[in-house]
Every structure is written in C-alpha cells, then in structure tokens.
PDB file of C-alpha atoms and ligand atoms in Angstrom:
ATOM      1  CA  MET A   1     -14.666 -13.398  30.172  1.00  0.00           C
ATOM      2  CA  SER A   2     -14.898 -13.337  26.443  1.00  0.00           C
ATOM      3  CA  LYS A   3     -15.867 -10.337  24.435  1.00  0.00           C
ATOM      4  CA  THR A   4     -17.481 -10.710  21.077  1.00  0.00           C
ATOM      5  CA  LYS A   5     -16.203  -8.341  18.464  1.00  0.00           C
ATOM      6  CA  TYR A   6     -17.498  -7.676  15.007  1.00  0.00           C
ATOM      7  CA  LEU A   7     -15.697  -6.584  11.914  1.00  0.00           C
ATOM      8  CA  THR A   8     -16.739  -6.094   8.326  1.00  0.00           C
ATOM      9  CA  GLN A   9     -14.734  -8.487   6.186  1.00  0.00           C
ATOM     10  CA  HIS A  10     -15.062 -10.006   2.763  1.00  0.00           C
ATOM     11  CA  CYS A  11     -16.805 -13.354   3.078  1.00  0.00           C
ATOM     12  CA  VAL A  12     -15.632 -15.890   0.517  1.00  0.00           C
ATOM     13  CA  SER A  13     -18.851 -17.813   0.920  1.00  0.00           C
ATOM     14  CA  CYS A  14     -21.242 -14.878   0.458  1.00  0.00           C
ATOM     15  CA  ASN A  15     -18.768 -13.323  -1.952  1.00  0.00           C
ATOM     16  CA  ARG A  16     -19.484  -9.908  -0.486  1.00  0.00           C
ATOM     17  CA  ASP A  17     -18.547  -7.809   2.503  1.00  0.00           C
ATOM     18  CA  ALA A  18     -20.314  -9.106   5.551  1.00  0.00           C
ATOM     19  CA  LYS A  19     -20.327  -8.571   9.266  1.00  0.00           C
ATOM     20  CA  MET A  20     -17.995 -11.085  10.842  1.00  0.00           C
ATOM     21  CA  GLU A  21     -17.948 -12.251  14.409  1.00  0.00           C
ATOM     22  CA  ILE A  22     -14.392 -12.430  15.665  1.00  0.00           C
ATOM     23  CA  ARG A  23     -13.349 -15.103  18.100  1.00  0.00           C
ATOM     24  CA  LEU A  24      -9.878 -15.535  19.508  1.00  0.00           C
ATOM     25  CA  VAL A  25      -8.644 -19.055  20.128  1.00  0.00           C
ATOM     26  CA  GLU A  26      -7.561 -19.598  23.694  1.00  0.00           C
ATOM     27  CA  GLY A  27      -3.979 -20.744  23.953  1.00  0.00           C
ATOM     28  CA  ALA A  28      -3.326 -19.861  20.331  1.00  0.00           C
ATOM     29  CA  ASP A  29      -2.996 -16.123  20.334  1.00  0.00           C
ATOM     30  CA  SER A  30      -2.138 -15.918  16.664  1.00  0.00           C
ATOM     31  CA  GLN A  31      -5.303 -17.688  15.524  1.00  0.00           C
ATOM     32  CA  VAL A  32      -8.445 -15.692  14.936  1.00  0.00           C
ATOM     33  CA  TRP A  33     -11.724 -17.121  13.762  1.00  0.00           C
ATOM     34  CA  TYR A  34     -14.045 -15.065  11.630  1.00  0.00           C
ATOM     35  CA  ARG A  35     -17.638 -16.200  11.462  1.00  0.00           C
ATOM     36  CA  CYS A  36     -19.931 -14.650   8.927  1.00  0.00           C
ATOM     37  CA  THR A  37     -23.166 -13.455  10.522  1.00  0.00           C
ATOM     38  CA  ARG A  38     -24.978 -13.901   7.204  1.00  0.00           C
ATOM     39  CA  CYS A  39     -24.110 -17.436   6.131  1.00  0.00           C
ATOM     40  CA  HIS A  40     -22.281 -18.646   9.260  1.00  0.00           C
ATOM     41  CA  HIS A  41     -19.279 -19.589   7.184  1.00  0.00           C
ATOM     42  CA  SER A  42     -16.221 -19.711   9.424  1.00  0.00           C
ATOM     43  CA  MET A  43     -12.663 -19.062   8.492  1.00  0.00           C
ATOM     44  CA  MET A  44      -9.527 -19.046  10.545  1.00  0.00           C
ATOM     45  CA  VAL A  45      -6.819 -16.493  10.050  1.00  0.00           C
ATOM     46  CA  ASP A  46      -3.435 -17.325  11.466  1.00  0.00           C
ATOM     47  CA  ARG A  47      -1.855 -13.996  12.221  1.00  0.00           C
ATOM     48  CA  SER A  48       1.543 -15.592  12.792  1.00  0.00           C
ATOM     49  CA  LEU A  49       1.684 -16.326   9.066  1.00  0.00           C
ATOM     50  CA  GLN A  50       1.137 -12.688   8.226  1.00  0.00           C
ATOM     51  CA  SER A  51       3.988 -10.281   8.196  1.00  0.00           C
ATOM     52  CA  ALA A  52       4.125  -8.470  11.502  1.00  0.00           C
ATOM     53  CA  GLU A  53       5.797  -5.467   9.960  1.00  0.00           C
ATOM     54  CA  PRO A  54       4.011  -3.420   7.340  1.00  0.00           C
ATOM     55  CA  ALA A  55       5.858  -2.951   4.076  1.00  0.00           C
ATOM     56  CA  ALA A  56       8.891  -0.831   4.726  1.00  0.00           C
ATOM     57  CA  LYS A  57       8.220   2.780   3.987  1.00  0.00           C
ATOM     58  CA  PRO A  58      10.925   4.629   2.178  1.00  0.00           C
ATOM     59  CA  THR A  59      13.052   6.802   4.385  1.00  0.00           C
ATOM     60  CA  ARG A  60      14.681  10.025   3.347  1.00  0.00           C
ATOM     61  CA  ASP A  61      18.058   8.267   3.358  1.00  0.00           C
ATOM     62  CA  SER A  62      16.953   5.514   0.978  1.00  0.00           C
ATOM     63  CA  CYS A  63      15.580   7.994  -1.556  1.00  0.00           C
ATOM     64  CA  ILE A  64      17.381   9.438  -4.521  1.00  0.00           C
ATOM     65  CA  ALA A  65      17.030  13.205  -4.811  1.00  0.00           C
ATOM     66  CA  TYR A  66      14.956  14.082  -7.861  1.00  0.00           C
ATOM     67  CA  GLU A  67      16.747  15.906 -10.667  1.00  0.00           C
ATOM     68  CA  PRO A  68      14.972  16.437 -14.010  1.00  0.00           C
ATOM     69  CA  ALA A  69      18.164  15.529 -15.890  1.00  0.00           C
ATOM     70  CA  ASN A  70      18.479  12.127 -14.228  1.00  0.00           C
ATOM     71  CA  LYS A  71      16.881   8.841 -15.228  1.00  0.00           C
ATOM     72  CA  TYR A  72      14.978   6.656 -12.804  1.00  0.00           C
ATOM     73  CA  ASP A  73      13.932   3.026 -12.811  1.00  0.00           C
ATOM     74  CA  VAL A  74      10.478   1.808 -11.861  1.00  0.00           C
ATOM     75  CA  GLY A  75      10.429   0.851  -8.184  1.00  0.00           C
ATOM     76  CA  VAL A  76      13.034   3.395  -7.159  1.00  0.00           C
ATOM     77  CA  SER A  77      12.186   5.753  -4.291  1.00  0.00           C
ATOM     78  CA  ILE A  78      12.887   9.394  -4.928  1.00  0.00           C
ATOM     79  CA  TYR A  79      12.804  12.545  -2.863  1.00  0.00           C
ATOM     80  CA  HIS A  80      11.434  15.793  -4.265  1.00  0.00           C
ATOM     81  CA  THR A  81      13.296  18.638  -2.571  1.00  0.00           C
ATOM     82  CA  ASP A  82      10.853  21.438  -3.458  1.00  0.00           C
ATOM     83  CA  TRP A  83       7.840  19.493  -2.216  1.00  0.00           C
ATOM     84  CA  ASP A  84       9.666  17.836   0.688  1.00  0.00           C
ATOM     85  CA  ASP A  85       7.950  14.623  -0.372  1.00  0.00           C
ATOM     86  CA  MET A  86       9.028  11.044  -0.997  1.00  0.00           C
ATOM     87  CA  GLY A  87       7.568   8.716  -3.544  1.00  0.00           C
ATOM     88  CA  MET A  88       8.113   5.600  -5.600  1.00  0.00           C
ATOM     89  CA  VAL A  89       8.423   5.496  -9.374  1.00  0.00           C
ATOM     90  CA  THR A  90       5.420   3.490 -10.566  1.00  0.00           C
ATOM     91  CA  SER A  91       5.740   3.757 -14.341  1.00  0.00           C
ATOM     92  CA  LYS A  92       7.516   5.500 -17.164  1.00  0.00           C
ATOM     93  CA  GLU A  93       6.146   7.371 -20.108  1.00  0.00           C
ATOM     94  CA  ARG A  94       7.201   8.979 -23.349  1.00  0.00           C
ATOM     95  CA  THR A  95       5.792  12.500 -23.553  1.00  0.00           C
ATOM     96  CA  SER A  96       4.196  13.917 -26.708  1.00  0.00           C
ATOM     97  CA  SER A  97       7.164  16.220 -27.106  1.00  0.00           C
ATOM     98  CA  GLY A  98       9.492  13.222 -27.296  1.00  0.00           C
ATOM     99  CA  GLY A  99      10.813  13.569 -23.790  1.00  0.00           C
ATOM    100  CA  ASN A 100      10.743  11.092 -20.959  1.00  0.00           C
ATOM    101  CA  ALA A 101       8.563  11.221 -17.901  1.00  0.00           C
ATOM    102  CA  ILE A 102       8.075   9.136 -14.803  1.00  0.00           C
ATOM    103  CA  TRP A 103       4.934   8.650 -12.761  1.00  0.00           C
ATOM    104  CA  VAL A 104       5.651   8.842  -9.066  1.00  0.00           C
ATOM    105  CA  SER A 105       3.317   7.931  -6.244  1.00  0.00           C
ATOM    106  CA  PHE A 106       4.132  10.529  -3.595  1.00  0.00           C
ATOM    107  CA  GLU A 107       3.220  10.160   0.046  1.00  0.00           C
ATOM    108  CA  LYS A 108       1.773  13.659   0.340  1.00  0.00           C
ATOM    109  CA  ASN A 109       1.109  14.780  -3.233  1.00  0.00           C
ATOM    110  CA  GLY A 110      -0.262  11.530  -4.612  1.00  0.00           C
ATOM    111  CA  SER A 111       0.450  10.417  -8.157  1.00  0.00           C
ATOM    112  CA  ARG A 112       2.483  12.974 -10.089  1.00  0.00           C
ATOM    113  CA  ARG A 113       4.212  13.003 -13.456  1.00  0.00           C
ATOM    114  CA  LEU A 114       7.755  14.277 -13.494  1.00  0.00           C
ATOM    115  CA  ILE A 115      10.184  14.873 -16.313  1.00  0.00           C
ATOM    116  CA  GLU A 116      13.224  12.636 -16.442  1.00  0.00           C
ATOM    117  CA  ASN A 117      16.274  12.518 -18.641  1.00  0.00           C
ATOM    118  CA  LEU A 118      15.758  16.215 -19.493  1.00  0.00           C
ATOM    119  CA  GLN A 119      18.083  17.296 -22.250  1.00  0.00           C
ATOM    120  CA  GLU A 120      19.351  20.844 -21.947  1.00  0.00           C
ATOM    121  CA  ASP A 121      19.976  22.577 -25.255  1.00  0.00           C
TER     122      ASP A 121
HETATM  123 ZN1   ZN B 201     -20.904 -15.262   4.462  1.00  0.00          ZN
END
C-alpha cells in the first residue's frame, strides 16, 4: 500500500514554494520523486547523493577556549567559558577604538562580537 505524502518545496518550474507530492521509487530507496501540485513538474532527488551526516557540529574538545588577549582566525570554533557556549568565528573587525574584534556565531547566544588581541597596558 502506498501512502501519498505532501511537502512544501521550492519548485524550479513555478519558481516559488509549492506543495509537492512525494513518491518513493520501489526498489530504489534512495530515490524520491517530487511532483509539483501546481504545475505538475516532477523532479527526482537521489538521497544517496546527499550527505547522510549533517555538517559536523563543533564539540567542546575541538573548540579553543576564548581569551580576549588571543587572536582567532575565521572558521575557528571557540568556547566561551562564562557563557558555556560554543561558536564559530564568522568574521573579523577593526573596532573604532583601534582594537580588534571577532564576530562569533554562538549556538545559544547567536551572533556576538568579542574582543580579540586585547592589549593590556
Ligand atoms: Zn511547480
């Protein structure tokens, strides 16, 4: 018995989000057909070509503990001890006071600006 499922997906033919009928291909578990209920455009998605694992999330062990005096490269994962939060450095910035700052996308706190390369007098 086959069950028809629907999912809202972007239709390349309508060029908008549309309700898609999902059909699994028998004998080819990885292949899924999406059929647009608006324009009846069909497209096949081969799930075997997609990465089974989501992008690796940073773990506490792979993060560098954040210290204002340190410098960090874009793409590096850091751990903020006070916030108990991990995040990835997304960009760097020169502050108006001439210091350096990094923008970090934290898992819990969202995008935050932190001081880096802090020079103590
Ligand atoms: Zn369509």
